């Protein structure tokens, strides 16, 4: 009989694959598929047509609808420039914590989900269990929607999804949506002493970034809606986190590139924020073209993530609360694939080990007690599915 690895051993193996979002995750998926196959579990893939990336999904238990789906992503954020004290792609135990890139976000949960799936194979489940492992969550949850679509004709439809993002094992029933736009401002180069005859792409782009500041100031000053008040911060945020452009200090910049992102409170029109941004873009573009007609601003949608809407007596929420005993209300401002599953007809909730404050940090860690709590959760889930 094939070896049944412990949750810790599975986490060690998953973290050993440096699946930074800019790189491939196929070696990890290949290993997971081989491991499941060694236990007689058939897995299926969604193959990205443009990038060397795969998603994986599998089913154990009765071949019928109504499965509980354990959903996680396989990509991690970069470690470039971060001051790590240990090898980011090896798990190091120290001071009651497991250190390593992805221990918290979210290969710790992925390992627990794989453990549960294999144990479920041998348990004799009366209700099915599924796993769904996506890619490119960290760059806008772009890998989950095609995976969810690919699952539909292959597996019996699940009914409740548990997304294992770090929530300290609390039931999170709502999160903000998000949308983002890659923005490329194309100016016209002249010597900076004659800047009025050219178009400085950086200075034009700064007008759009200042618009984002103004929107945040306005949103912060407004009284939040009842739904918005559940979140921290209690308003839709507009954000630019990276910018590049220019060639020299004495030349008007020809190019400026940045990403404009919105984290939108559920209930607000996410598309309206994009429309407002594009209106401002065209206003700035007109100012540029009044100086040099061939200048322009190119805007490309980068991601579009629906919010997770609190459900009225949702199946996923009810199940998680029954197992954890957590009856408090929890909402988060980060986005996940939970809203995407919800839009596809699943009940969805977020519940996973670890604290989101540790995600993306140098020396990322998960408390061992949290990892063990996640293990206990999976054991309780299997018991319920077998009874």
mmCIF file of C-alpha atoms in Angstrom:
data_model
loop_
_atom_site.group_PDB
_atom_site.id
_atom_site.type_symbol
_atom_site.label_atom_id
_atom_site.label_comp_id
_atom_site.label_asym_id
_atom_site.label_seq_id
_atom_site.Cartn_x
_atom_site.Cartn_y
_atom_site.Cartn_z
ATOM 1 C CA UNK A 1 0.000 0.000 0.000
ATOM 2 C CA UNK A 2 1.236 3.502 -0.819
ATOM 3 C CA UNK A 3 2.454 5.614 2.070
ATOM 4 C CA UNK A 4 -0.107 7.965 3.602
ATOM 5 C CA UNK A 5 1.830 11.108 4.378
ATOM 6 C CA UNK A 6 1.111 13.233 7.435
ATOM 7 C CA UNK A 7 -0.174 16.792 7.022
ATOM 8 C CA UNK A 8 3.255 18.091 8.029
ATOM 9 C CA UNK A 9 5.061 15.895 5.490
ATOM 10 C CA UNK A 10 2.640 17.033 2.808
ATOM 11 C CA UNK A 11 3.237 20.681 3.696
ATOM 12 C CA UNK A 12 7.005 20.154 3.567
ATOM 13 C CA UNK A 13 6.691 18.684 0.086
ATOM 14 C CA UNK A 14 4.376 21.390 -1.256
ATOM 15 C CA UNK A 15 6.563 24.202 0.065
ATOM 16 C CA UNK A 16 9.637 22.667 -1.553
ATOM 17 C CA UNK A 17 8.149 23.670 -4.931
ATOM 18 C CA UNK A 18 8.902 27.400 -5.493
ATOM 19 C CA UNK A 19 5.566 28.138 -7.158
ATOM 20 C CA UNK A 20 5.861 31.927 -7.269
ATOM 21 C CA UNK A 21 3.021 33.265 -9.422
ATOM 22 C CA UNK A 22 5.367 34.418 -12.196
ATOM 23 C CA UNK A 23 6.678 30.840 -12.564
ATOM 24 C CA UNK A 24 5.179 27.447 -13.363
ATOM 25 C CA UNK A 25 3.351 25.283 -10.834
ATOM 26 C CA UNK A 26 3.327 22.157 -13.003
ATOM 27 C CA UNK A 27 5.962 20.194 -11.013
ATOM 28 C CA UNK A 28 3.831 20.610 -7.874
ATOM 29 C CA UNK A 29 0.662 19.552 -9.689
ATOM 30 C CA UNK A 30 2.481 16.559 -11.215
ATOM 31 C CA UNK A 31 3.576 15.454 -7.752
ATOM 32 C CA UNK A 32 0.076 15.868 -6.286
ATOM 33 C CA UNK A 33 -1.446 13.902 -9.177
ATOM 34 C CA UNK A 34 1.075 11.074 -8.702
ATOM 35 C CA UNK A 35 0.486 11.022 -4.956
ATOM 36 C CA UNK A 36 -3.282 10.815 -5.368
ATOM 37 C CA UNK A 37 -2.916 8.174 -8.069
ATOM 38 C CA UNK A 38 -0.806 6.052 -5.719
ATOM 39 C CA UNK A 39 -3.886 5.930 -3.479
ATOM 40 C CA UNK A 40 -6.280 5.118 -6.292
ATOM 41 C CA UNK A 41 -7.657 8.654 -6.577
ATOM 42 C CA UNK A 42 -8.119 9.939 -10.105
ATOM 43 C CA UNK A 43 -7.353 13.618 -10.511
ATOM 44 C CA UNK A 44 -8.251 15.971 -13.337
ATOM 45 C CA UNK A 45 -6.616 19.137 -14.611
ATOM 46 C CA UNK A 46 -7.376 22.447 -16.152
ATOM 47 C CA UNK A 47 -4.435 23.384 -18.395
ATOM 48 C CA UNK A 48 -3.904 27.088 -18.959
ATOM 49 C CA UNK A 49 -3.684 27.692 -22.712
ATOM 50 C CA UNK A 50 -1.198 30.561 -22.405
ATOM 51 C CA UNK A 51 1.005 29.951 -19.367
ATOM 52 C CA UNK A 52 2.745 26.779 -18.078
ATOM 53 C CA UNK A 53 0.271 26.383 -15.228
ATOM 54 C CA UNK A 54 -2.244 23.727 -14.237
ATOM 55 C CA UNK A 55 -5.137 23.500 -11.797
ATOM 56 C CA UNK A 56 -6.128 20.155 -10.271
ATOM 57 C CA UNK A 57 -9.376 18.776 -8.882
ATOM 58 C CA UNK A 58 -10.430 15.381 -7.562
ATOM 59 C CA UNK A 59 -13.329 13.553 -5.874
ATOM 60 C CA UNK A 60 -13.608 10.773 -3.290
ATOM 61 C CA UNK A 61 -16.654 9.105 -1.820
ATOM 62 C CA UNK A 62 -19.992 8.340 -3.498
ATOM 63 C CA UNK A 63 -20.145 9.480 -7.124
ATOM 64 C CA UNK A 64 -23.000 11.877 -6.536
ATOM 65 C CA UNK A 65 -23.696 15.570 -6.160
ATOM 66 C CA UNK A 66 -23.475 17.430 -2.863
ATOM 67 C CA UNK A 67 -19.733 17.175 -2.121
ATOM 68 C CA UNK A 68 -17.882 19.407 0.285
ATOM 69 C CA UNK A 69 -15.156 21.121 -1.753
ATOM 70 C CA UNK A 70 -11.827 22.085 -0.152
ATOM 71 C CA UNK A 71 -10.380 24.919 -2.216
ATOM 72 C CA UNK A 72 -6.876 26.330 -2.126
ATOM 73 C CA UNK A 73 -4.328 27.957 -4.418
ATOM 74 C CA UNK A 74 -0.884 26.626 -5.232
ATOM 75 C CA UNK A 75 0.917 29.883 -6.025
ATOM 76 C CA UNK A 76 2.839 32.024 -3.569
ATOM 77 C CA UNK A 77 4.150 35.579 -3.652
ATOM 78 C CA UNK A 78 7.844 36.296 -4.402
ATOM 79 C CA UNK A 79 10.554 36.356 -1.780
ATOM 80 C CA UNK A 80 12.757 38.757 -3.766
ATOM 81 C CA UNK A 81 14.290 41.422 -1.573
ATOM 82 C CA UNK A 82 12.805 40.050 1.630
ATOM 83 C CA UNK A 83 15.192 39.457 4.567
ATOM 84 C CA UNK A 84 14.531 35.785 5.320
ATOM 85 C CA UNK A 85 16.395 34.118 8.188
ATOM 86 C CA UNK A 86 15.795 30.637 6.734
ATOM 87 C CA UNK A 87 15.355 29.026 3.319
ATOM 88 C CA UNK A 88 11.866 30.197 2.245
ATOM 89 C CA UNK A 89 11.217 26.934 0.410
ATOM 90 C CA UNK A 90 12.007 24.634 3.330
ATOM 91 C CA UNK A 91 9.854 24.270 6.428
ATOM 92 C CA UNK A 92 11.736 25.221 9.604
ATOM 93 C CA UNK A 93 10.208 24.588 13.039
ATOM 94 C CA UNK A 94 11.132 27.169 15.665
ATOM 95 C CA UNK A 95 9.475 28.674 18.740
ATOM 96 C CA UNK A 96 6.143 26.960 18.185
ATOM 97 C CA UNK A 97 5.936 28.002 14.524
ATOM 98 C CA UNK A 98 6.497 26.537 11.093
ATOM 99 C CA UNK A 99 8.418 28.983 8.889
ATOM 100 C CA UNK A 100 8.405 28.934 5.091
ATOM 101 C CA UNK A 101 6.827 30.638 2.098
ATOM 102 C CA UNK A 102 3.258 29.392 1.946
ATOM 103 C CA UNK A 103 3.035 27.857 5.401
ATOM 104 C CA UNK A 104 0.298 30.385 6.136
ATOM 105 C CA UNK A 105 -0.846 31.429 2.648
ATOM 106 C CA UNK A 106 -1.781 28.749 1.858
ATOM 107 C CA UNK A 107 0.094 25.505 1.376
ATOM 108 C CA UNK A 108 -0.539 24.641 4.999
ATOM 109 C CA UNK A 109 -4.235 24.358 4.181
ATOM 110 C CA UNK A 110 -3.504 22.638 0.858
ATOM 111 C CA UNK A 111 -1.586 19.958 2.755
ATOM 112 C CA UNK A 112 -4.460 19.464 5.186
ATOM 113 C CA UNK A 113 -6.920 19.211 2.295
ATOM 114 C CA UNK A 114 -4.767 16.599 0.541
ATOM 115 C CA UNK A 115 -4.487 14.658 3.776
ATOM 116 C CA UNK A 116 -8.279 14.744 4.198
ATOM 117 C CA UNK A 117 -8.898 13.612 0.614
ATOM 118 C CA UNK A 118 -6.607 10.589 0.946
ATOM 119 C CA UNK A 119 -7.980 9.687 4.375
ATOM 120 C CA UNK A 120 -11.482 10.047 2.944
ATOM 121 C CA UNK A 121 -10.603 7.466 0.321
ATOM 122 C CA UNK A 122 -10.069 4.897 3.074
ATOM 123 C CA UNK A 123 -12.809 6.062 5.453
ATOM 124 C CA UNK A 124 -15.899 4.945 3.590
ATOM 125 C CA UNK A 125 -17.545 8.330 3.163
ATOM 126 C CA UNK A 126 -21.307 8.537 2.866
ATOM 127 C CA UNK A 127 -21.075 12.043 1.428
ATOM 128 C CA UNK A 128 -18.391 12.977 -1.126
ATOM 129 C CA UNK A 129 -15.371 15.201 -0.647
ATOM 130 C CA UNK A 130 -13.567 17.135 -3.360
ATOM 131 C CA UNK A 131 -10.387 19.161 -3.631
ATOM 132 C CA UNK A 132 -9.723 22.074 -5.980
ATOM 133 C CA UNK A 133 -6.213 23.521 -6.309
ATOM 134 C CA UNK A 134 -5.930 26.635 -8.465
ATOM 135 C CA UNK A 135 -3.135 28.907 -9.668
ATOM 136 C CA UNK A 136 -2.594 32.664 -10.003
ATOM 137 C CA UNK A 137 -4.677 33.570 -6.967
ATOM 138 C CA UNK A 138 -1.997 35.981 -5.883
ATOM 139 C CA UNK A 139 -2.284 38.032 -9.071
ATOM 140 C CA UNK A 140 -6.053 38.412 -9.018
ATOM 141 C CA UNK A 141 -7.709 34.996 -8.640
ATOM 142 C CA UNK A 142 -7.433 34.546 -12.396
ATOM 143 C CA UNK A 143 -6.871 30.781 -12.316
ATOM 144 C CA UNK A 144 -9.961 29.797 -10.332
ATOM 145 C CA UNK A 145 -12.795 30.692 -12.765
ATOM 146 C CA UNK A 146 -11.612 28.445 -15.626
ATOM 147 C CA UNK A 147 -10.917 25.684 -13.100
ATOM 148 C CA UNK A 148 -14.438 25.970 -11.678
ATOM 149 C CA UNK A 149 -15.858 25.843 -15.188
ATOM 150 C CA UNK A 150 -13.717 22.812 -16.044
ATOM 151 C CA UNK A 151 -14.924 20.961 -12.944
ATOM 152 C CA UNK A 152 -18.599 21.100 -13.922
ATOM 153 C CA UNK A 153 -18.706 18.456 -16.697
ATOM 154 C CA UNK A 154 -16.138 16.198 -15.020
ATOM 155 C CA UNK A 155 -17.125 15.910 -11.341
ATOM 156 C CA UNK A 156 -20.552 15.685 -9.710
ATOM 157 C CA UNK A 157 -21.484 19.213 -8.620
ATOM 158 C CA UNK A 158 -20.409 20.030 -5.085
ATOM 159 C CA UNK A 159 -22.699 22.057 -2.868
ATOM 160 C CA UNK A 160 -20.492 23.746 -0.254
ATOM 161 C CA UNK A 161 -16.988 25.163 -0.639
ATOM 162 C CA UNK A 162 -14.508 25.816 2.157
ATOM 163 C CA UNK A 163 -11.769 28.178 0.970
ATOM 164 C CA UNK A 164 -8.820 27.715 3.277
ATOM 165 C CA UNK A 165 -7.322 31.193 3.298
ATOM 166 C CA UNK A 166 -5.830 32.017 6.710
ATOM 167 C CA UNK A 167 -8.674 33.071 9.017
ATOM 168 C CA UNK A 168 -7.396 31.618 12.333
ATOM 169 C CA UNK A 169 -10.018 28.885 11.802
ATOM 170 C CA UNK A 170 -12.871 31.380 12.035
ATOM 171 C CA UNK A 171 -15.842 31.359 9.673
ATOM 172 C CA UNK A 172 -15.456 34.324 7.324
ATOM 173 C CA UNK A 173 -18.702 34.872 5.459
ATOM 174 C CA UNK A 174 -17.974 37.994 3.413
ATOM 175 C CA UNK A 175 -15.129 39.696 1.609
ATOM 176 C CA UNK A 176 -14.648 42.612 -0.738
ATOM 177 C CA UNK A 177 -14.567 42.186 -4.481
ATOM 178 C CA UNK A 178 -11.753 43.509 -6.588
ATOM 179 C CA UNK A 179 -10.951 44.775 -10.033
ATOM 180 C CA UNK A 180 -7.690 46.008 -11.483
ATOM 181 C CA UNK A 181 -6.349 47.700 -14.598
ATOM 182 C CA UNK A 182 -2.843 47.747 -16.050
ATOM 183 C CA UNK A 183 -2.268 51.328 -17.175
ATOM 184 C CA UNK A 184 0.335 52.381 -19.737
ATOM 185 C CA UNK A 185 0.764 56.108 -20.295
ATOM 186 C CA UNK A 186 2.639 56.850 -23.546
ATOM 187 C CA UNK A 187 4.079 60.352 -23.658
ATOM 188 C CA UNK A 188 6.487 62.242 -25.900
ATOM 189 C CA UNK A 189 10.172 62.714 -25.114
ATOM 190 C CA UNK A 190 11.860 66.109 -25.204
ATOM 191 C CA UNK A 191 14.621 67.722 -23.174
ATOM 192 C CA UNK A 192 13.203 68.692 -19.804
ATOM 193 C CA UNK A 193 14.148 72.323 -20.388
ATOM 194 C CA UNK A 194 11.484 72.293 -23.119
ATOM 195 C CA UNK A 195 9.011 70.119 -21.243
ATOM 196 C CA UNK A 196 6.045 72.221 -22.365
ATOM 197 C CA UNK A 197 6.572 70.931 -25.914
ATOM 198 C CA UNK A 198 6.504 67.285 -24.873
ATOM 199 C CA UNK A 199 4.329 65.072 -22.705
ATOM 200 C CA UNK A 200 5.799 63.589 -19.530
ATOM 201 C CA UNK A 201 4.109 60.204 -19.094
ATOM 202 C CA UNK A 202 5.021 60.028 -15.399
ATOM 203 C CA UNK A 203 3.524 63.421 -14.626
ATOM 204 C CA UNK A 204 0.386 62.544 -16.603
ATOM 205 C CA UNK A 205 0.145 59.255 -14.765
ATOM 206 C CA UNK A 206 0.521 61.142 -11.483
ATOM 207 C CA UNK A 207 -2.789 62.850 -12.231
ATOM 208 C CA UNK A 208 -4.486 59.441 -12.295
ATOM 209 C CA UNK A 209 -2.780 58.398 -9.076
ATOM 210 C CA UNK A 210 -3.844 61.641 -7.427
ATOM 211 C CA UNK A 211 -7.400 60.865 -8.572
ATOM 212 C CA UNK A 212 -7.081 57.604 -6.594
ATOM 213 C CA UNK A 213 -6.050 59.590 -3.516
ATOM 214 C CA UNK A 214 -9.046 61.877 -3.952
ATOM 215 C CA UNK A 215 -11.432 58.929 -4.284
ATOM 216 C CA UNK A 216 -10.064 57.407 -1.076
ATOM 217 C CA UNK A 217 -10.469 60.712 0.756
ATOM 218 C CA UNK A 218 -14.069 61.051 -0.424
ATOM 219 C CA UNK A 219 -14.925 57.443 0.444
ATOM 220 C CA UNK A 220 -13.365 57.750 3.883
ATOM 221 C CA UNK A 221 -15.428 60.855 4.637
ATOM 222 C CA UNK A 222 -18.768 59.273 3.762
ATOM 223 C CA UNK A 223 -20.945 57.447 6.241
ATOM 224 C CA UNK A 224 -20.525 53.729 5.490
ATOM 225 C CA UNK A 225 -23.468 51.595 4.464
ATOM 226 C CA UNK A 226 -24.570 48.778 6.752
ATOM 227 C CA UNK A 227 -22.636 46.258 4.652
ATOM 228 C CA UNK A 228 -19.557 48.478 4.344
ATOM 229 C CA UNK A 229 -19.474 48.935 8.118
ATOM 230 C CA UNK A 230 -18.737 45.212 8.451
ATOM 231 C CA UNK A 231 -15.328 45.678 6.795
ATOM 232 C CA UNK A 232 -12.028 47.244 7.776
ATOM 233 C CA UNK A 233 -11.714 49.765 6.209
ATOM 234 C CA UNK A 234 -15.461 50.361 5.783
ATOM 235 C CA UNK A 235 -15.261 51.667 2.219
ATOM 236 C CA UNK A 236 -14.032 50.756 -1.252
ATOM 237 C CA UNK A 237 -10.307 51.449 -1.603
ATOM 238 C CA UNK A 238 -8.360 52.615 -4.658
ATOM 239 C CA UNK A 239 -4.686 51.677 -4.775
ATOM 240 C CA UNK A 240 -1.497 51.845 -6.853
ATOM 241 C CA UNK A 241 1.267 49.621 -5.519
ATOM 242 C CA UNK A 242 3.881 49.663 -8.296
ATOM 243 C CA UNK A 243 5.012 52.200 -10.882
ATOM 244 C CA UNK A 244 7.785 52.337 -13.474
ATOM 245 C CA UNK A 245 8.843 54.705 -16.217
ATOM 246 C CA UNK A 246 11.286 57.257 -17.536
ATOM 247 C CA UNK A 247 14.829 57.030 -18.873
ATOM 248 C CA UNK A 248 16.694 60.020 -17.416
ATOM 249 C CA UNK A 249 16.099 62.944 -15.054
ATOM 250 C CA UNK A 250 16.428 65.502 -17.853
ATOM 251 C CA UNK A 251 14.091 63.868 -20.395
ATOM 252 C CA UNK A 252 10.301 63.959 -20.261
ATOM 253 C CA UNK A 253 9.291 60.356 -19.685
ATOM 254 C CA UNK A 254 7.921 58.563 -22.731
ATOM 255 C CA UNK A 255 6.428 55.691 -20.716
ATOM 256 C CA UNK A 256 4.789 55.227 -17.347
ATOM 257 C CA UNK A 257 3.247 51.946 -16.254
ATOM 258 C CA UNK A 258 1.285 51.140 -13.116
ATOM 259 C CA UNK A 259 -1.655 49.064 -11.913
ATOM 260 C CA UNK A 260 -4.816 50.712 -10.590
ATOM 261 C CA UNK A 261 -6.673 48.369 -8.237
ATOM 262 C CA UNK A 262 -10.019 48.610 -6.461
ATOM 263 C CA UNK A 263 -11.227 46.585 -3.463
ATOM 264 C CA UNK A 264 -14.969 47.007 -3.636
ATOM 265 C CA UNK A 265 -17.486 46.627 -0.830
ATOM 266 C CA UNK A 266 -20.139 43.982 -1.652
ATOM 267 C CA UNK A 267 -23.321 45.626 -2.834
ATOM 268 C CA UNK A 268 -21.495 48.423 -4.666
ATOM 269 C CA UNK A 269 -21.277 48.357 -8.456
ATOM 270 C CA UNK A 270 -17.762 47.123 -9.120
ATOM 271 C CA UNK A 271 -18.014 48.023 -12.813
ATOM 272 C CA UNK A 272 -18.956 51.594 -11.908
ATOM 273 C CA UNK A 273 -15.554 52.089 -10.311
ATOM 274 C CA UNK A 274 -13.854 50.935 -13.499
ATOM 275 C CA UNK A 275 -16.071 53.249 -15.543
ATOM 276 C CA UNK A 276 -15.187 56.203 -13.324
ATOM 277 C CA UNK A 277 -11.494 55.441 -13.695
ATOM 278 C CA UNK A 278 -11.722 55.176 -17.473
ATOM 279 C CA UNK A 279 -13.529 58.535 -17.565
ATOM 280 C CA UNK A 280 -10.617 60.124 -15.704
ATOM 281 C CA UNK A 281 -8.152 58.348 -18.024
ATOM 282 C CA UNK A 282 -9.810 59.870 -21.093
ATOM 283 C CA UNK A 283 -9.772 63.307 -19.463
ATOM 284 C CA UNK A 284 -6.014 63.109 -18.836
ATOM 285 C CA UNK A 285 -5.432 61.602 -22.285
ATOM 286 C CA UNK A 286 -7.220 64.553 -23.896
ATOM 287 C CA UNK A 287 -4.916 66.940 -22.032
ATOM 288 C CA UNK A 288 -1.890 65.009 -23.337
ATOM 289 C CA UNK A 289 -3.126 64.947 -26.909
ATOM 290 C CA UNK A 290 -3.770 68.672 -26.861
ATOM 291 C CA UNK A 291 0.033 69.023 -26.641
ATOM 292 C CA UNK A 292 1.150 66.032 -28.756
ATOM 293 C CA UNK A 293 -1.692 64.255 -30.634
ATOM 294 C CA UNK A 294 0.042 60.863 -30.914
ATOM 295 C CA UNK A 295 0.287 60.377 -27.149
ATOM 296 C CA UNK A 296 -2.233 58.088 -25.471
ATOM 297 C CA UNK A 297 -3.132 55.986 -22.424
ATOM 298 C CA UNK A 298 -3.727 52.257 -22.754
ATOM 299 C CA UNK A 299 -5.816 50.536 -20.071
ATOM 300 C CA UNK A 300 -6.032 46.740 -19.890
ATOM 301 C CA UNK A 301 -8.242 44.856 -17.401
ATOM 302 C CA UNK A 302 -6.012 42.690 -15.209
ATOM 303 C CA UNK A 303 -8.416 40.914 -12.849
ATOM 304 C CA UNK A 304 -12.036 40.946 -11.785
ATOM 305 C CA UNK A 305 -12.914 39.198 -8.534
ATOM 306 C CA UNK A 306 -16.492 39.178 -7.192
ATOM 307 C CA UNK A 307 -17.062 39.767 -3.511
ATOM 308 C CA UNK A 308 -18.249 37.030 -1.174
ATOM 309 C CA UNK A 309 -21.768 37.905 -0.128
ATOM 310 C CA UNK A 310 -23.005 36.746 3.299
ATOM 311 C CA UNK A 311 -25.536 33.949 2.790
ATOM 312 C CA UNK A 312 -28.789 33.482 4.650
ATOM 313 C CA UNK A 313 -28.335 30.141 6.467
ATOM 314 C CA UNK A 314 -25.653 29.121 3.971
ATOM 315 C CA UNK A 315 -24.691 25.452 3.993
ATOM 316 C CA UNK A 316 -20.934 26.119 3.990
ATOM 317 C CA UNK A 317 -21.159 28.600 6.845
ATOM 318 C CA UNK A 318 -23.413 26.302 8.878
ATOM 319 C CA UNK A 319 -21.044 23.362 8.469
ATOM 320 C CA UNK A 320 -17.967 25.351 9.485
ATOM 321 C CA UNK A 321 -19.714 26.845 12.503
ATOM 322 C CA UNK A 322 -20.862 23.410 13.634
ATOM 323 C CA UNK A 323 -17.288 22.096 13.502
ATOM 324 C CA UNK A 324 -15.476 25.119 14.935
ATOM 325 C CA UNK A 325 -18.107 26.379 17.362
ATOM 326 C CA UNK A 326 -17.465 29.885 16.024
ATOM 327 C CA UNK A 327 -20.693 31.902 15.919
ATOM 328 C CA UNK A 328 -19.239 35.397 15.572
ATOM 329 C CA UNK A 329 -19.469 37.532 12.429
ATOM 330 C CA UNK A 330 -16.250 37.869 10.427
ATOM 331 C CA UNK A 331 -15.642 39.840 7.224
ATOM 332 C CA UNK A 332 -12.321 40.533 5.492
ATOM 333 C CA UNK A 333 -11.079 43.039 2.937
ATOM 334 C CA UNK A 334 -8.899 40.662 0.914
ATOM 335 C CA UNK A 335 -10.327 38.738 -2.029
ATOM 336 C CA UNK A 336 -10.506 34.991 -2.635
ATOM 337 C CA UNK A 337 -12.041 32.491 -5.038
ATOM 338 C CA UNK A 338 -14.971 32.105 -2.611
ATOM 339 C CA UNK A 339 -16.983 34.738 -4.469
ATOM 340 C CA UNK A 340 -16.193 33.002 -7.759
ATOM 341 C CA UNK A 341 -17.491 29.672 -6.435
ATOM 342 C CA UNK A 342 -20.532 31.469 -5.051
ATOM 343 C CA UNK A 343 -21.261 32.993 -8.460
ATOM 344 C CA UNK A 344 -21.038 29.485 -9.938
ATOM 345 C CA UNK A 345 -23.816 28.251 -7.645
ATOM 346 C CA UNK A 346 -21.930 26.930 -4.629
ATOM 347 C CA UNK A 347 -22.426 27.912 -1.010
ATOM 348 C CA UNK A 348 -19.059 29.283 0.137
ATOM 349 C CA UNK A 349 -17.201 30.251 3.276
ATOM 350 C CA UNK A 350 -13.585 31.017 4.201
ATOM 351 C CA UNK A 351 -11.974 29.014 6.979
ATOM 352 C CA UNK A 352 -8.319 28.125 7.238
ATOM 353 C CA UNK A 353 -5.431 27.967 9.693
ATOM 354 C CA UNK A 354 -3.047 30.853 10.241
ATOM 355 C CA UNK A 355 -3.262 34.616 10.482
ATOM 356 C CA UNK A 356 -3.515 36.735 7.328
ATOM 357 C CA UNK A 357 -1.112 39.203 8.968
ATOM 358 C CA UNK A 358 1.681 36.694 8.279
ATOM 359 C CA UNK A 359 0.831 36.274 4.599
ATOM 360 C CA UNK A 360 3.379 37.669 2.112
ATOM 361 C CA UNK A 361 5.781 38.621 4.927
ATOM 362 C CA UNK A 362 9.482 37.768 5.192
ATOM 363 C CA UNK A 363 9.846 34.827 7.563
ATOM 364 C CA UNK A 364 6.222 33.861 6.894
ATOM 365 C CA UNK A 365 4.995 31.364 9.465
ATOM 366 C CA UNK A 366 2.003 29.495 10.780
ATOM 367 C CA UNK A 367 1.603 28.780 14.460
ATOM 368 C CA UNK A 368 1.886 25.033 15.075
ATOM 369 C CA UNK A 369 -1.238 25.282 17.204
ATOM 370 C CA UNK A 370 -3.103 26.727 14.209
ATOM 371 C CA UNK A 371 -1.864 23.976 11.911
ATOM 372 C CA UNK A 372 -2.981 21.385 14.455
ATOM 373 C CA UNK A 373 -6.365 23.106 14.746
ATOM 374 C CA UNK A 374 -6.699 22.769 10.983
ATOM 375 C CA UNK A 375 -5.878 19.068 11.292
ATOM 376 C CA UNK A 376 -8.539 18.638 13.973
ATOM 377 C CA UNK A 377 -11.035 20.428 11.712
ATOM 378 C CA UNK A 378 -10.342 17.976 8.873
ATOM 379 C CA UNK A 379 -10.739 14.998 11.198
ATOM 380 C CA UNK A 380 -14.100 16.333 12.353
ATOM 381 C CA UNK A 381 -15.154 16.987 8.764
ATOM 382 C CA UNK A 382 -14.315 13.419 7.741
ATOM 383 C CA UNK A 383 -16.261 12.083 10.695
ATOM 384 C CA UNK A 384 -19.318 14.048 9.621
ATOM 385 C CA UNK A 385 -19.029 12.917 6.013
ATOM 386 C CA UNK A 386 -18.745 9.295 7.119
ATOM 387 C CA UNK A 387 -21.706 9.334 9.498
#
